[in-house]
PDB file of C-alpha atoms in Angstrom:
ATOM      1  CA  MET J 457      -0.165   0.264  -0.190  1.00 43.00           C
ATOM      2  CA  ALA J 458       1.220   3.314  -0.880  1.00 53.00           C
ATOM      3  CA  TYR J 459      -0.493   5.543   1.737  1.00 59.00           C
ATOM      4  CA  GLU J 460       1.226   3.926   5.092  1.00 68.00           C
ATOM      5  CA  LYS J 461      -0.321   6.648   7.882  1.00 89.00           C
ATOM      6  CA  GLU J 462      -4.282   6.663   8.607  1.00 96.00           C
ATOM      7  CA  LEU J 463      -5.875   8.873   5.933  1.00 98.00           C
ATOM      8  CA  PHE J 464      -9.135  10.319   6.872  1.00 98.00           C
ATOM      9  CA  SER J 465     -10.075  11.191  10.660  1.00 98.00           C
ATOM     10  CA  ILE J 466     -13.696  10.194  11.016  1.00 98.00           C
ATOM     11  CA  LEU J 467     -15.626  12.038  13.144  1.00 98.00           C
ATOM     12  CA  ILE J 468     -18.435  10.253  13.957  1.00 98.00           C
ATOM     13  CA  PRO J 469     -21.663  11.846  16.561  1.00 98.00           C
ATOM     14  CA  SER J 470     -23.143   8.818  18.534  1.00 97.00           C
ATOM     15  CA  TRP J 471     -26.374   9.429  21.053  1.00 96.00           C
ATOM     16  CA  ASN J 472     -27.491   6.145  22.516  1.00 96.00           C
ATOM     17  CA  ASN J 473     -27.362   4.049  18.872  1.00 96.00           C
ATOM     18  CA  LEU J 474     -24.953   1.584  19.983  1.00 97.00           C
ATOM     19  CA  ALA J 475     -26.322  -1.338  17.546  1.00 97.00           C
ATOM     20  CA  PHE J 476     -25.713   0.860  14.438  1.00 97.00           C
ATOM     21  CA  LEU J 477     -22.217   2.254  15.987  1.00 98.00           C
ATOM     22  CA  LYS J 478     -20.897  -1.386  16.224  1.00 98.00           C
ATOM     23  CA  LEU J 479     -22.008  -2.057  12.861  1.00 98.00           C
ATOM     24  CA  CYS J 480     -20.644   1.458  11.802  1.00 98.00           C
ATOM     25  CA  VAL J 481     -16.690   0.998  12.887  1.00 98.00           C
ATOM     26  CA  ALA J 482     -17.049  -2.663  12.018  1.00 98.00           C
ATOM     27  CA  SER J 483     -17.927  -1.777   8.089  1.00 98.00           C
ATOM     28  CA  ILE J 484     -15.117   0.711   8.102  1.00 98.00           C
ATOM     29  CA  ARG J 485     -12.661  -1.462   9.492  1.00 98.00           C
ATOM     30  CA  LYS J 486     -13.599  -4.531   7.171  1.00 98.00           C
ATOM     31  CA  ASN J 487     -14.261  -2.468   3.797  1.00 98.00           C
ATOM     32  CA  SER J 488     -12.012  -0.067   4.035  1.00 98.00           C
ATOM     33  CA  ALA J 489      -8.841   0.434   1.816  1.00 98.00           C
ATOM     34  CA  PHE J 490      -6.477   2.259   3.989  1.00 98.00           C
ATOM     35  CA  GLN J 491      -6.256   2.481   7.679  1.00 98.00           C
ATOM     36  CA  HIS J 492      -8.536   5.500   9.536  1.00 98.00           C
ATOM     37  CA  GLU J 493      -8.308   7.343  12.459  1.00 98.00           C
ATOM     38  CA  ILE J 494     -12.092   6.603  14.172  1.00 98.00           C
ATOM     39  CA  LEU J 495     -12.743   9.444  16.589  1.00 98.00           C
ATOM     40  CA  ILE J 496     -16.591   9.416  18.553  1.00 98.00           C
ATOM     41  CA  HIS J 497     -18.143  11.781  20.395  1.00 98.00           C
ATOM     42  CA  VAL J 498     -20.613   9.798  22.960  1.00 98.00           C
ATOM     43  CA  ASN J 499     -23.499  12.032  23.899  1.00 96.00           C
ATOM     44  CA  ASP J 500     -24.580  10.222  27.062  1.00 96.00           C
ATOM     45  CA  GLY J 501     -23.883   7.107  26.509  1.00 96.00           C
ATOM     46  CA  SER J 502     -25.901   5.256  28.850  1.00 95.00           C
ATOM     47  CA  ASP J 503     -26.794   2.425  27.081  1.00 96.00           C
ATOM     48  CA  GLY J 504     -23.527   1.089  27.231  1.00 97.00           C
ATOM     49  CA  THR J 505     -22.043   3.709  24.853  1.00 98.00           C
ATOM     50  CA  LEU J 506     -19.096   4.944  26.128  1.00 98.00           C
ATOM     51  CA  GLU J 507     -18.278   1.594  27.881  1.00 98.00           C
ATOM     52  CA  TRP J 508     -17.665  -0.206  24.592  1.00 98.00           C
ATOM     53  CA  VAL J 509     -15.415   3.010  22.653  1.00 98.00           C
ATOM     54  CA  LYS J 510     -13.105   2.517  25.776  1.00 98.00           C
ATOM     55  CA  ALA J 511     -13.146  -1.110  25.714  1.00 98.00           C
ATOM     56  CA  GLU J 512     -12.362  -0.481  21.637  1.00 97.00           C
ATOM     57  CA  GLY J 513      -9.581   1.561  22.250  1.00 97.00           C
ATOM     58  CA  LEU J 514     -11.242   4.429  20.276  1.00 98.00           C
ATOM     59  CA  LYS J 515     -10.289   8.098  20.163  1.00 98.00           C
ATOM     60  CA  TYR J 516     -13.616  10.079  21.808  1.00 98.00           C
ATOM     61  CA  THR J 517     -14.686  12.851  23.851  1.00 98.00           C
ATOM     62  CA  HIS J 518     -17.823  12.440  25.988  1.00 98.00           C
ATOM     63  CA  SER J 519     -20.544  14.854  27.623  1.00 98.00           C
ATOM     64  CA  PRO J 520     -23.331  13.152  29.971  1.00 97.00           C
ATOM     65  CA  GLU J 521     -26.407  14.981  27.678  1.00 95.00           C
ATOM     66  CA  ASN J 522     -26.897  15.137  24.067  1.00 95.00           C
ATOM     67  CA  ILE J 523     -25.232  18.479  22.554  1.00 96.00           C
ATOM     68  CA  GLY J 524     -26.213  17.921  19.054  1.00 95.00           C
ATOM     69  CA  VAL J 525     -24.460  17.382  16.058  1.00 96.00           C
ATOM     70  CA  CYS J 526     -22.382  20.827  15.572  1.00 97.00           C
ATOM     71  CA  TYR J 527     -20.410  20.804  19.343  1.00 98.00           C
ATOM     72  CA  ALA J 528     -20.063  16.700  19.065  1.00 98.00           C
ATOM     73  CA  LEU J 529     -18.251  17.757  15.688  1.00 98.00           C
ATOM     74  CA  ASN J 530     -16.232  20.616  16.654  1.00 98.00           C
ATOM     75  CA  GLY J 531     -14.954  18.839  20.220  1.00 98.00           C
ATOM     76  CA  LEU J 532     -13.558  16.116  17.799  1.00 98.00           C
ATOM     77  CA  ARG J 533     -11.634  19.025  16.096  1.00 98.00           C
ATOM     78  CA  PRO J 534      -8.534  18.457  18.344  1.00 98.00           C
ATOM     79  CA  LEU J 535      -8.540  14.572  17.975  1.00 98.00           C
ATOM     80  CA  VAL J 536      -7.795  14.903  14.502  1.00 98.00           C
ATOM     81  CA  THR J 537      -4.411  13.781  13.419  1.00 98.00           C
ATOM     82  CA  THR J 538      -4.802  13.418   9.451  1.00 98.00           C
ATOM     83  CA  ASP J 539      -4.985  15.223   6.855  1.00 98.00           C
ATOM     84  CA  TYR J 540      -8.616  15.009   5.956  1.00 98.00           C
ATOM     85  CA  VAL J 541     -11.744  15.833   8.133  1.00 98.00           C
ATOM     86  CA  LEU J 542     -15.244  13.090   6.969  1.00 98.00           C
ATOM     87  CA  PHE J 543     -18.198  13.428   8.923  1.00 98.00           C
ATOM     88  CA  MET J 544     -20.019  10.097   9.120  1.00 98.00           C
ATOM     89  CA  ASN J 545     -23.298   9.385  11.042  1.00 97.00           C
ATOM     90  CA  ASP J 546     -23.480   6.039  13.249  1.00 97.00           C
ATOM     91  CA  ASP J 547     -26.433   4.459  11.358  1.00 97.00           C
ATOM     92  CA  MET J 548     -23.883   4.285   7.931  1.00 98.00           C
ATOM     93  CA  TYR J 549     -22.281   1.218   6.591  1.00 98.00           C
ATOM     94  CA  VAL J 550     -19.512   1.835   4.245  1.00 98.00           C
ATOM     95  CA  CYS J 551     -19.261  -0.221   1.365  1.00 98.00           C
ATOM     96  CA  PRO J 552     -15.787  -1.715  -0.615  1.00 98.00           C
ATOM     97  CA  GLY J 553     -14.172   0.946  -2.117  1.00 98.00           C
ATOM     98  CA  TRP J 554     -16.026   3.871  -0.451  1.00 98.00           C
ATOM     99  CA  ASP J 555     -12.330   5.331   0.878  1.00 98.00           C
ATOM    100  CA  THR J 556     -10.408   4.313  -2.584  1.00 98.00           C
ATOM    101  CA  ALA J 557     -13.187   6.516  -5.042  1.00 98.00           C
ATOM    102  CA  LEU J 558     -12.614  10.136  -2.030  1.00 98.00           C
ATOM    103  CA  TYR J 559      -9.094  10.016  -2.405  1.00 98.00           C
ATOM    104  CA  ASP J 560      -8.181   9.027  -5.971  1.00 98.00           C
ATOM    105  CA  GLU J 561     -10.783  12.035  -6.523  1.00 98.00           C
ATOM    106  CA  ILE J 562      -8.926  14.046  -4.078  1.00 98.00           C
ATOM    107  CA  LYS J 563      -5.487  13.034  -5.673  1.00 98.00           C
ATOM    108  CA  ALA J 564      -7.298  13.894  -8.854  1.00 98.00           C
ATOM    109  CA  ILE J 565      -8.331  17.572  -7.638  1.00 98.00           C
ATOM    110  CA  GLY J 566      -4.739  18.175  -6.398  1.00 98.00           C
ATOM    111  CA  HIS J 567      -5.369  21.299  -4.402  1.00 98.00           C
ATOM    112  CA  LYS J 568      -7.060  21.859  -0.870  1.00 98.00           C
ATOM    113  CA  MET J 569     -10.783  23.223  -2.065  1.00 98.00           C
ATOM    114  CA  PHE J 570     -13.095  20.534  -2.946  1.00 98.00           C
ATOM    115  CA  PHE J 571     -16.169  19.132  -0.677  1.00 98.00           C
ATOM    116  CA  LEU J 572     -16.973  15.729  -1.664  1.00 98.00           C
ATOM    117  CA  SER J 573     -19.457  13.578  -0.503  1.00 98.00           C
ATOM    118  CA  SER J 574     -20.132   9.869  -0.651  1.00 98.00           C
ATOM    119  CA  THR J 575     -23.332   8.626  -2.866  1.00 98.00           C
ATOM    120  CA  LEU J 576     -25.904   7.015   0.020  1.00 98.00           C
ATOM    121  CA  ILE J 577     -27.950   4.075  -0.762  1.00 98.00           C
ATOM    122  CA  GLN J 578     -31.298   4.348   1.408  1.00 98.00           C
ATOM    123  CA  PRO J 579     -34.227   2.229   1.970  1.00 98.00           C
ATOM    124  CA  ARG J 580     -37.158   4.576   1.659  1.00 97.00           C
ATOM    125  CA  LYS J 581     -38.160   6.936  -0.814  1.00 96.00           C
ATOM    126  CA  PHE J 582     -36.312   9.808  -0.897  1.00 96.00           C
ATOM    127  CA  PHE J 583     -36.497  13.547  -2.455  1.00 93.00           C
ATOM    128  CA  CYS J 584     -33.017  14.458  -3.526  1.00 96.00           C
ATOM    129  CA  LYS J 585     -31.843  12.786  -6.876  1.00 96.00           C
ATOM    130  CA  SER J 586     -28.572  12.635  -5.369  1.00 98.00           C
ATOM    131  CA  VAL J 587     -29.224   9.684  -3.128  1.00 98.00           C
ATOM    132  CA  ILE J 588     -30.259   6.041  -4.523  1.00 98.00           C
ATOM    133  CA  ALA J 589     -33.141   5.142  -3.317  1.00 98.00           C
ATOM    134  CA  PRO J 590     -35.602   3.271  -2.569  1.00 98.00           C
ATOM    135  CA  ALA J 591     -33.110   0.616  -2.043  1.00 98.00           C
ATOM    136  CA  ASN J 592     -33.733  -1.541   0.750  1.00 98.00           C
ATOM    137  CA  TYR J 593     -31.368  -3.820   2.028  1.00 98.00           C
ATOM    138  CA  GLY J 594     -32.891  -3.581   6.002  1.00 97.00           C
ATOM    139  CA  GLU J 595     -34.098  -0.726   8.286  1.00 96.00           C
ATOM    140  CA  SER J 596     -32.131  -2.294  11.270  1.00 96.00           C
ATOM    141  CA  VAL J 597     -29.289  -4.086  12.627  1.00 97.00           C
ATOM    142  CA  GLU J 598     -31.528  -6.955  12.644  1.00 97.00           C
ATOM    143  CA  ALA J 599     -33.105  -6.982   9.750  1.00 97.00           C
ATOM    144  CA  PHE J 600     -29.969  -6.061   7.942  1.00 98.00           C
ATOM    145  CA  ASP J 601     -28.808  -7.811   4.604  1.00 98.00           C
ATOM    146  CA  GLU J 602     -25.180  -7.354   4.774  1.00 98.00           C
ATOM    147  CA  GLU J 603     -24.434 -10.574   2.109  1.00 98.00           C
ATOM    148  CA  ARG J 604     -27.178  -9.163  -0.203  1.00 98.00           C
ATOM    149  CA  LEU J 605     -25.647  -5.419  -0.248  1.00 98.00           C
ATOM    150  CA  LEU J 606     -22.274  -6.180  -0.709  1.00 98.00           C
ATOM    151  CA  ARG J 607     -23.508  -8.518  -4.241  1.00 98.00           C
ATOM    152  CA  GLU J 608     -25.499  -5.881  -5.166  1.00 98.00           C
ATOM    153  CA  PHE J 609     -24.315  -2.350  -4.213  1.00 98.00           C
ATOM    154  CA  MET J 610     -22.557  -1.215  -7.387  1.00 97.00           C
ATOM    155  CA  THR J 611     -25.317  -2.652  -9.266  1.00 98.00           C
ATOM    156  CA  LEU J 612     -27.072   0.077  -9.014  1.00 98.00           C
ATOM    157  CA  LYS J 613     -27.140   2.650 -11.587  1.00 97.00           C
ATOM    158  CA  HIS J 614     -26.260   6.783 -10.392  1.00 97.00           C
ATOM    159  CA  GLY J 615     -23.271   8.430 -11.459  1.00 98.00           C
ATOM    160  CA  ASP J 616     -20.907  11.633  -9.662  1.00 98.00           C
ATOM    161  CA  TRP J 617     -23.249  14.448  -8.760  1.00 98.00           C
ATOM    162  CA  GLN J 618     -23.361  18.155  -7.954  1.00 98.00           C
ATOM    163  CA  GLY J 619     -23.951  19.644  -4.774  1.00 97.00           C
ATOM    164  CA  ALA J 620     -21.980  17.500  -1.701  1.00 97.00           C
ATOM    165  CA  THR J 621     -23.357  18.069   1.470  1.00 95.00           C
ATOM    166  CA  TRP J 622     -24.437  15.388   3.962  1.00 93.00           C
ATOM    167  CA  PRO J 623     -22.513  13.415   5.402  1.00 97.00           C
ATOM    168  CA  PRO J 624     -20.540  10.943   4.338  1.00 98.00           C
ATOM    169  CA  ASN J 625     -18.055  13.735   3.443  1.00 98.00           C
ATOM    170  CA  VAL J 626     -14.454  15.047   3.540  1.00 98.00           C
ATOM    171  CA  VAL J 627     -13.015  18.119   3.471  1.00 98.00           C
ATOM    172  CA  HIS J 628      -9.100  18.946   3.797  1.00 98.00           C
ATOM    173  CA  ARG J 629      -9.046  20.523   7.586  1.00 98.00           C
ATOM    174  CA  ASP J 630      -7.138  23.543   6.812  1.00 98.00           C
ATOM    175  CA  LEU J 631     -10.141  24.515   4.691  1.00 98.00           C
ATOM    176  CA  TRP J 632     -12.569  22.882   8.114  1.00 98.00           C
ATOM    177  CA  ASP J 633     -10.495  25.367  10.177  1.00 98.00           C
ATOM    178  CA  LEU J 634     -10.486  28.196   7.891  1.00 98.00           C
ATOM    179  CA  VAL J 635     -14.366  27.968   8.221  1.00 98.00           C
ATOM    180  CA  GLY J 636     -14.376  27.440  11.637  1.00 98.00           C
ATOM    181  CA  GLY J 637     -15.735  23.999  11.244  1.00 98.00           C
ATOM    182  CA  TYR J 638     -20.276  23.288  12.249  1.00 98.00           C
ATOM    183  CA  SER J 639     -22.026  27.149  13.452  1.00 97.00           C
ATOM    184  CA  VAL J 640     -23.024  26.252  16.515  1.00 97.00           C
ATOM    185  CA  GLU J 641     -26.138  28.493  16.625  1.00 96.00           C
ATOM    186  CA  TYR J 642     -27.515  25.480  14.284  1.00 95.00           C
ATOM    187  CA  SER J 643     -27.631  23.125  17.466  1.00 93.00           C
ATOM    188  CA  PRO J 644     -29.094  20.845  18.061  1.00 92.00           C
ATOM    189  CA  GLY J 645     -28.117  20.822  14.264  1.00 93.00           C
ATOM    190  CA  MET J 646     -30.747  21.043  11.918  1.00 94.00           C
ATOM    191  CA  TYR J 647     -29.596  22.475   8.727  1.00 95.00           C
ATOM    192  CA  SER J 648     -25.992  22.737   9.982  1.00 97.00           C
ATOM    193  CA  ASP J 649     -25.246  20.635   6.406  1.00 97.00           C
ATOM    194  CA  PRO J 650     -26.388  23.442   4.208  1.00 97.00           C
ATOM    195  CA  ASP J 651     -24.895  25.959   6.007  1.00 98.00           C
ATOM    196  CA  PHE J 652     -21.384  23.995   6.304  1.00 98.00           C
ATOM    197  CA  SER J 653     -21.717  24.017   2.066  1.00 98.00           C
ATOM    198  CA  ALA J 654     -22.697  27.467   2.387  1.00 98.00           C
ATOM    199  CA  LYS J 655     -19.890  28.487   4.038  1.00 98.00           C
ATOM    200  CA  LEU J 656     -17.006  26.789   2.020  1.00 98.00           C
ATOM    201  CA  TYR J 657     -19.107  28.121  -1.048  1.00 98.00           C
ATOM    202  CA  HIS J 658     -17.924  32.106   0.472  1.00 97.00           C
ATOM    203  CA  ALA J 659     -14.205  30.525   0.896  1.00 98.00           C
ATOM    204  CA  GLY J 660     -14.059  29.980  -2.249  1.00 98.00           C
ATOM    205  CA  VAL J 661     -15.147  26.324  -2.939  1.00 98.00           C
ATOM    206  CA  ARG J 662     -16.572  25.623  -6.315  1.00 98.00           C
ATOM    207  CA  ILE J 663     -15.972  21.886  -6.108  1.00 98.00           C
ATOM    208  CA  PHE J 664     -19.168  20.093  -4.365  1.00 98.00           C
ATOM    209  CA  LYS J 665     -19.481  16.835  -5.742  1.00 98.00           C
ATOM    210  CA  GLY J 666     -20.557  13.369  -5.008  1.00 98.00           C
ATOM    211  CA  ILE J 667     -18.230  10.928  -5.793  1.00 98.00           C
ATOM    212  CA  ASP J 668     -20.554   7.599  -7.295  1.00 98.00           C
ATOM    213  CA  ARG J 669     -18.144   5.181  -6.857  1.00 98.00           C
ATOM    214  CA  SER J 670     -17.572   6.008  -2.969  1.00 98.00           C
ATOM    215  CA  ARG J 671     -21.528   4.129  -2.051  1.00 98.00           C
ATOM    216  CA  VAL J 672     -22.748   3.810   1.766  1.00 98.00           C
ATOM    217  CA  TYR J 673     -25.484   1.926   3.187  1.00 98.00           C
ATOM    218  CA  HIS J 674     -27.692   4.552   5.210  1.00 98.00           C
ATOM    219  CA  PHE J 675     -30.395   2.998   7.588  1.00 97.00           C
ATOM    220  CA  GLU J 676     -32.109   6.643   7.923  1.00 93.00           C
ATOM    221  CA  ALA J 677     -31.925   5.420  12.278  1.00 78.00           C
ATOM    222  CA  ARG J 678     -33.246   9.024  12.656  1.00 70.00           C
ATOM    223  CA  SER J 679     -32.439  10.378  16.215  1.00 70.00           C
ATOM    224  CA  THR J 680     -34.179  14.260  15.731  1.00 66.00           C
ATOM    225  CA  HIS J 681     -37.968  12.918  17.202  1.00 71.00           C
ATOM    226  CA  ARG J 682     -35.797  12.873  20.477  1.00 78.00           C
ATOM    227  CA  ILE J 683     -34.599  16.478  20.388  1.00 81.00           C
ATOM    228  CA  ILE J 684     -36.063  19.902  20.741  1.00 87.00           C
ATOM    229  CA  LYS J 685     -35.278  20.986  16.777  1.00 91.00           C
ATOM    230  CA  ASN J 686     -33.562  24.225  15.607  1.00 93.00           C
ATOM    231  CA  ASP J 687     -35.389  26.222  13.075  1.00 94.00           C
ATOM    232  CA  GLY J 688     -32.436  25.712  10.710  1.00 95.00           C
ATOM    233  CA  SER J 689     -34.133  27.041   7.830  1.00 94.00           C
ATOM    234  CA  LEU J 690     -35.068  30.236   8.916  1.00 95.00           C
ATOM    235  CA  GLN J 691     -32.070  30.191  10.377  1.00 96.00           C
ATOM    236  CA  PHE J 692     -30.622  29.869   7.255  1.00 96.00           C
ATOM    237  CA  LEU J 693     -32.814  32.405   5.162  1.00 95.00           C
ATOM    238  CA  ARG J 694     -31.685  35.197   7.847  1.00 95.00           C
ATOM    239  CA  LYS J 695     -27.996  34.334   7.961  1.00 96.00           C
ATOM    240  CA  TRP J 696     -27.594  33.994   4.362  1.00 95.00           C
ATOM    241  CA  GLY J 697     -30.322  35.864   2.462  1.00 94.00           C
ATOM    242  CA  ILE J 698     -31.305  32.936   0.632  1.00 94.00           C
ATOM    243  CA  THR J 699     -33.152  30.118   1.620  1.00 95.00           C
ATOM    244  CA  SER J 700     -31.846  26.751   1.777  1.00 96.00           C
ATOM    245  CA  SER J 701     -33.513  24.790  -0.904  1.00 95.00           C
ATOM    246  CA  SER J 702     -32.987  27.809  -3.228  1.00 95.00           C
ATOM    247  CA  PHE J 703     -28.617  27.403  -2.600  1.00 96.00           C
ATOM    248  CA  MET J 704     -29.087  23.709  -2.878  1.00 96.00           C
ATOM    249  CA  ASN J 705     -30.760  24.364  -6.263  1.00 95.00           C
ATOM    250  CA  ASP J 706     -29.597  27.428  -7.710  1.00 95.00           C
ATOM    251  CA  VAL J 707     -25.983  27.700  -6.949  1.00 96.00           C
ATOM    252  CA  LEU J 708     -24.725  23.633  -5.592  1.00 97.00           C
ATOM    253  CA  HIS J 709     -27.159  22.262  -7.901  1.00 97.00           C
ATOM    254  CA  ARG J 710     -27.781  19.387  -5.988  1.00 97.00           C
ATOM    255  CA  GLY J 711     -27.972  15.770  -7.314  1.00 97.00           C
ATOM    256  CA  GLU J 712     -27.697  17.173 -10.958  1.00 97.00           C
ATOM    257  CA  PRO J 713     -25.375  15.294 -13.138  1.00 97.00           C
ATOM    258  CA  PHE J 714     -21.542  16.464 -12.064  1.00 97.00           C
ATOM    259  CA  GLY J 715     -20.621  18.656 -15.136  1.00 93.00           C
ATOM    260  CA  ALA J 716     -23.778  19.360 -16.278  1.00 92.00           C
ATOM    261  CA  VAL J 717     -24.064  22.963 -17.467  1.00 86.00           C
ATOM    262  CA  ILE J 718     -27.387  24.354 -15.791  1.00 87.00           C
ATOM    263  CA  ASP J 719     -28.495  28.095 -16.609  1.00 84.00           C
ATOM    264  CA  SER J 720     -30.547  29.310 -12.844  1.00 83.00           C
ATOM    265  CA  GLU J 721     -29.136  32.803 -13.193  1.00 85.00           C
ATOM    266  CA  GLY J 722     -32.846  33.631 -13.928  1.00 90.00           C
ATOM    267  CA  GLN J 723     -34.364  31.420 -10.979  1.00 89.00           C
ATOM    268  CA  LEU J 724     -31.350  32.325  -8.532  1.00 83.00           C
ATOM    269  CA  LYS J 725     -33.064  36.456  -8.801  1.00 85.00           C
ATOM    270  CA  LYS J 726     -36.429  35.676  -8.318  1.00 89.00           C
ATOM    271  CA  ASP J 727     -35.846  33.084  -5.072  1.00 82.00           C
ATOM    272  CA  ILE J 728     -33.493  36.090  -3.379  1.00 86.00           C
ATOM    273  CA  LEU J 729     -36.239  38.223  -4.128  1.00 86.00           C
ATOM    274  CA  ARG J 730     -38.548  35.915  -2.611  1.00 85.00           C
ATOM    275  CA  SER J 731     -36.569  35.118  -0.140  1.00 86.00           C
ATOM    276  CA  LYS J 732     -36.120  38.544   1.089  1.00 84.00           C
ATOM    277  CA  TRP J 733     -39.929  38.905   1.189  1.00 81.00           C
ATOM    278  CA  LYS J 734     -39.940  35.584   3.403  1.00 82.00           C
ATOM    279  CA  ARG J 735     -37.072  37.049   5.814  1.00 82.00           C
ATOM    280  CA  ALA J 736     -39.389  40.324   6.077  1.00 82.00           C
ATOM    281  CA  LEU J 737     -42.446  38.269   7.226  1.00 83.00           C
ATOM    282  CA  THR J 738     -40.612  35.829   9.494  1.00 83.00           C
ATOM    283  CA  ILE J 739     -38.892  38.371  11.373  1.00 81.00           C
ATOM    284  CA  PHE J 740     -40.691  38.328  15.064  1.00 80.00           C
ATOM    285  CA  ARG J 741     -40.320  34.327  14.599  1.00 84.00           C
ATOM    286  CA  PRO J 742     -38.030  32.279  17.133  1.00 85.00           C
ATOM    287  CA  THR J 743     -35.729  29.500  15.733  1.00 81.00           C
ATOM    288  CA  HIS J 744     -35.449  27.879  19.032  1.00 74.00           C
ATOM    289  CA  ALA J 745     -38.594  26.605  21.198  1.00 59.00           C
ATOM    290  CA  LYS J 746     -37.266  27.657  24.024  1.00 57.00           C
ATOM    291  CA  ASP J 747     -34.823  30.367  25.824  1.00 46.00           C
ATOM    292  CA  ILE J 748     -31.627  28.617  26.805  1.00 44.00           C
ATOM    293  CA  TRP J 749     -30.284  31.323  29.371  1.00 38.00           C
TER     294      TRP J 749
END
């Protein structure tokens, strides 16, 4: 192997989701071509996660309560020792070749100004064309058909796509530091993904690419039903002066074939005007359910 040291620092926030976390880590160890640095933030951990992470010898941070994805990711940053910061959810299973495809793309780009995402395979229908769905290989650890997924995952037709945003995603650590990681004002984390992409865009990044050959199964074991959500959509609008959907559709063209030429200038102007009206109409609407003070 030409690359002898750990390649990616994989940041995984986990909130009492031990069965999925075990499977996620096992898939990284089993299906990666390179060695990676696995970093876990344990939110709460009362389900045995903290003890398991310690027993596995994994690097970790811990909070006695759920502090949300933004604080969790930023808290893991001081533990990073590689050049590349990769954010992954704990309910994901990486398929063989996932890391090789990302690293091949990084080498081909030849500079730090990029943001790459793996291509997700999900069991349920999904609104965005960037995701291969529905492709059901199980919605729980117990029902997971690993053998069939490993046999079929590359037979599912797709292609490289534009508009990288959600995990698994990878960025150079210098670029992560330049934009300050994930914005904690979005805690517990709704819409922190498009905000991170927007920060990278304003920092000069223009390569937002989803890699077809880097495939990851996502169980969609959402924990958002357990939290009091922030109104991230409104926060994004107030911060950037445009709705997140307009940014994704008109600027990054998320889900469209990579390299496709899309003339959205006219639509962008219309959406910016609509966004101004929406921001004015929601000026008194709170973004969080309660005052943290």
